[in-house]
Amino acid sequence: MNGTLLLRIAVAIILLSHSVFGIFNNGINDFGNLYLNQIGFAPFGVFIAWSIKISHVIAAVLLLWNKYIRLAGFVTIFVLLMGIILVHFENGWFVVGGGSNGVEYNFLLICVLLAIIFPNGFKTKRES
């Protein structure tokens, strides 16, 4: 079994669950209209919201197929970092418990994606 298989499956499930439900409950359009457009992305808020969620679905599939892992990982990390900056940072660290809607969840996903992208650490080619 590939050392990152379990992590790739877990992240794929998370990305799909955060995307697919929004497709069917109008959550993506609401995020675009009611949040992104309101903070200055109008008239592109819905387009950006759909782009984010479609990138999550594509990244999930690529993680499951173990193809283009770095591309999928870096795109998703970019989206998560922007989520921290635009949405979660002002709410502090905790998602629940000591606060709400904070950065800890995105931080954990970024760390897991980095572990998937660099399963042997950040070694240079000269190191053996």
XYZ file of C-alpha atoms in Angstrom:
128
model
C 0.000 0.000 0.000
C 1.287 3.451 -0.924
C 2.262 5.421 2.205
C -0.015 8.311 1.292
C -3.036 6.265 0.213
C -4.990 6.719 3.453
C -4.277 10.453 3.528
C -5.245 10.827 -0.144
C -8.540 9.006 0.458
C -9.296 11.082 3.569
C -8.601 14.406 1.842
C -10.580 13.311 -1.230
C -13.598 12.485 0.956
C -13.347 15.861 2.693
C -13.016 17.783 -0.578
C -15.909 15.897 -2.160
C -18.184 16.273 0.852
C -17.517 20.015 0.995
C -18.237 20.344 -2.709
C -20.986 17.932 -3.639
C -23.419 18.990 -0.918
C -23.029 22.635 -1.958
C -23.944 21.704 -5.505
C -27.291 20.269 -4.413
C -28.285 22.648 -1.609
C -27.461 25.947 -3.372
C -24.570 26.500 -0.960
C -22.133 27.369 -3.736
C -24.368 30.059 -5.193
C -25.071 31.404 -1.707
C -21.340 31.584 -0.931
C -20.751 33.433 -4.184
C -23.684 35.820 -3.874
C -23.963 36.304 -0.135
C -20.282 36.337 0.753
C -17.821 36.729 -2.112
C -19.846 39.383 -3.943
C -20.299 41.271 -0.665
C -16.566 41.440 0.097
C -15.641 42.902 -3.265
C -15.637 40.090 -5.815
C -18.869 41.172 -7.525
C -19.912 40.338 -10.162
C -17.630 37.283 -10.160
C -18.490 35.803 -6.756
C -20.602 32.920 -8.054
C -18.046 32.101 -10.756
C -15.246 32.059 -8.159
C -17.309 29.934 -5.778
C -18.024 27.378 -8.514
C -14.366 27.426 -9.589
C -13.314 26.635 -6.021
C -15.730 23.747 -5.677
C -14.972 22.305 -9.112
C -11.264 22.487 -8.303
C -12.003 20.514 -5.125
C -13.840 17.809 -7.078
C -11.040 17.556 -9.645
C -8.393 17.490 -6.913
C -10.283 14.736 -5.086
C -10.420 12.585 -8.212
C -6.729 13.173 -8.917
C -5.817 12.287 -5.327
C -7.782 9.050 -5.591
C -6.180 8.194 -8.941
C -2.749 9.209 -7.618
C -2.218 11.410 -10.684
C -0.968 15.009 -10.868
C -0.724 15.039 -7.070
C 1.476 18.141 -6.870
C -0.779 20.170 -9.135
C -3.912 19.087 -7.267
C -2.235 19.694 -3.939
C -0.846 23.127 -4.720
C -4.123 24.367 -6.236
C -6.023 23.140 -3.191
C -3.469 24.654 -0.809
C -3.873 27.993 -2.615
C -7.662 27.794 -2.198
C -7.283 26.885 1.488
C -4.830 29.748 2.096
C -7.226 32.190 0.450
C -9.986 30.780 2.656
C -7.841 31.457 5.710
C -7.116 35.014 4.572
C -10.612 35.956 3.367
C -12.905 33.952 5.646
C -11.378 32.226 8.644
C -8.524 34.395 9.986
C -10.790 36.978 11.583
C -12.453 34.161 13.550
C -9.265 32.992 15.235
C -7.834 29.504 15.478
C -10.691 27.230 16.553
C -13.337 25.829 14.244
C -15.468 24.791 17.245
C -14.981 24.738 20.988
C -12.814 27.738 21.816
C -14.325 29.682 18.920
C -16.029 29.093 15.602
C -15.110 29.105 11.911
C -11.393 29.547 12.633
C -8.317 28.497 10.679
C -7.390 25.181 12.334
C -9.228 22.962 9.841
C -7.631 24.606 6.797
C -4.252 24.509 8.547
C -4.571 20.759 9.102
C -5.630 20.128 5.489
C -2.671 22.171 4.224
C -0.277 20.121 6.381
C -1.799 16.841 5.168
C -1.588 17.978 1.543
C 2.068 18.915 2.035
C 2.696 15.442 3.500
C 1.053 13.924 0.413
C 2.963 16.143 -2.016
C 6.294 15.587 -0.251
C 6.082 12.074 1.266
C 9.841 12.010 1.833
C 10.055 15.515 3.253
C 11.665 18.529 1.668
C 14.861 16.807 0.586
C 17.059 18.298 -2.079
C 18.322 16.033 -4.856
C 21.849 15.996 -3.400
C 20.701 14.615 -0.061
C 20.632 10.848 0.165
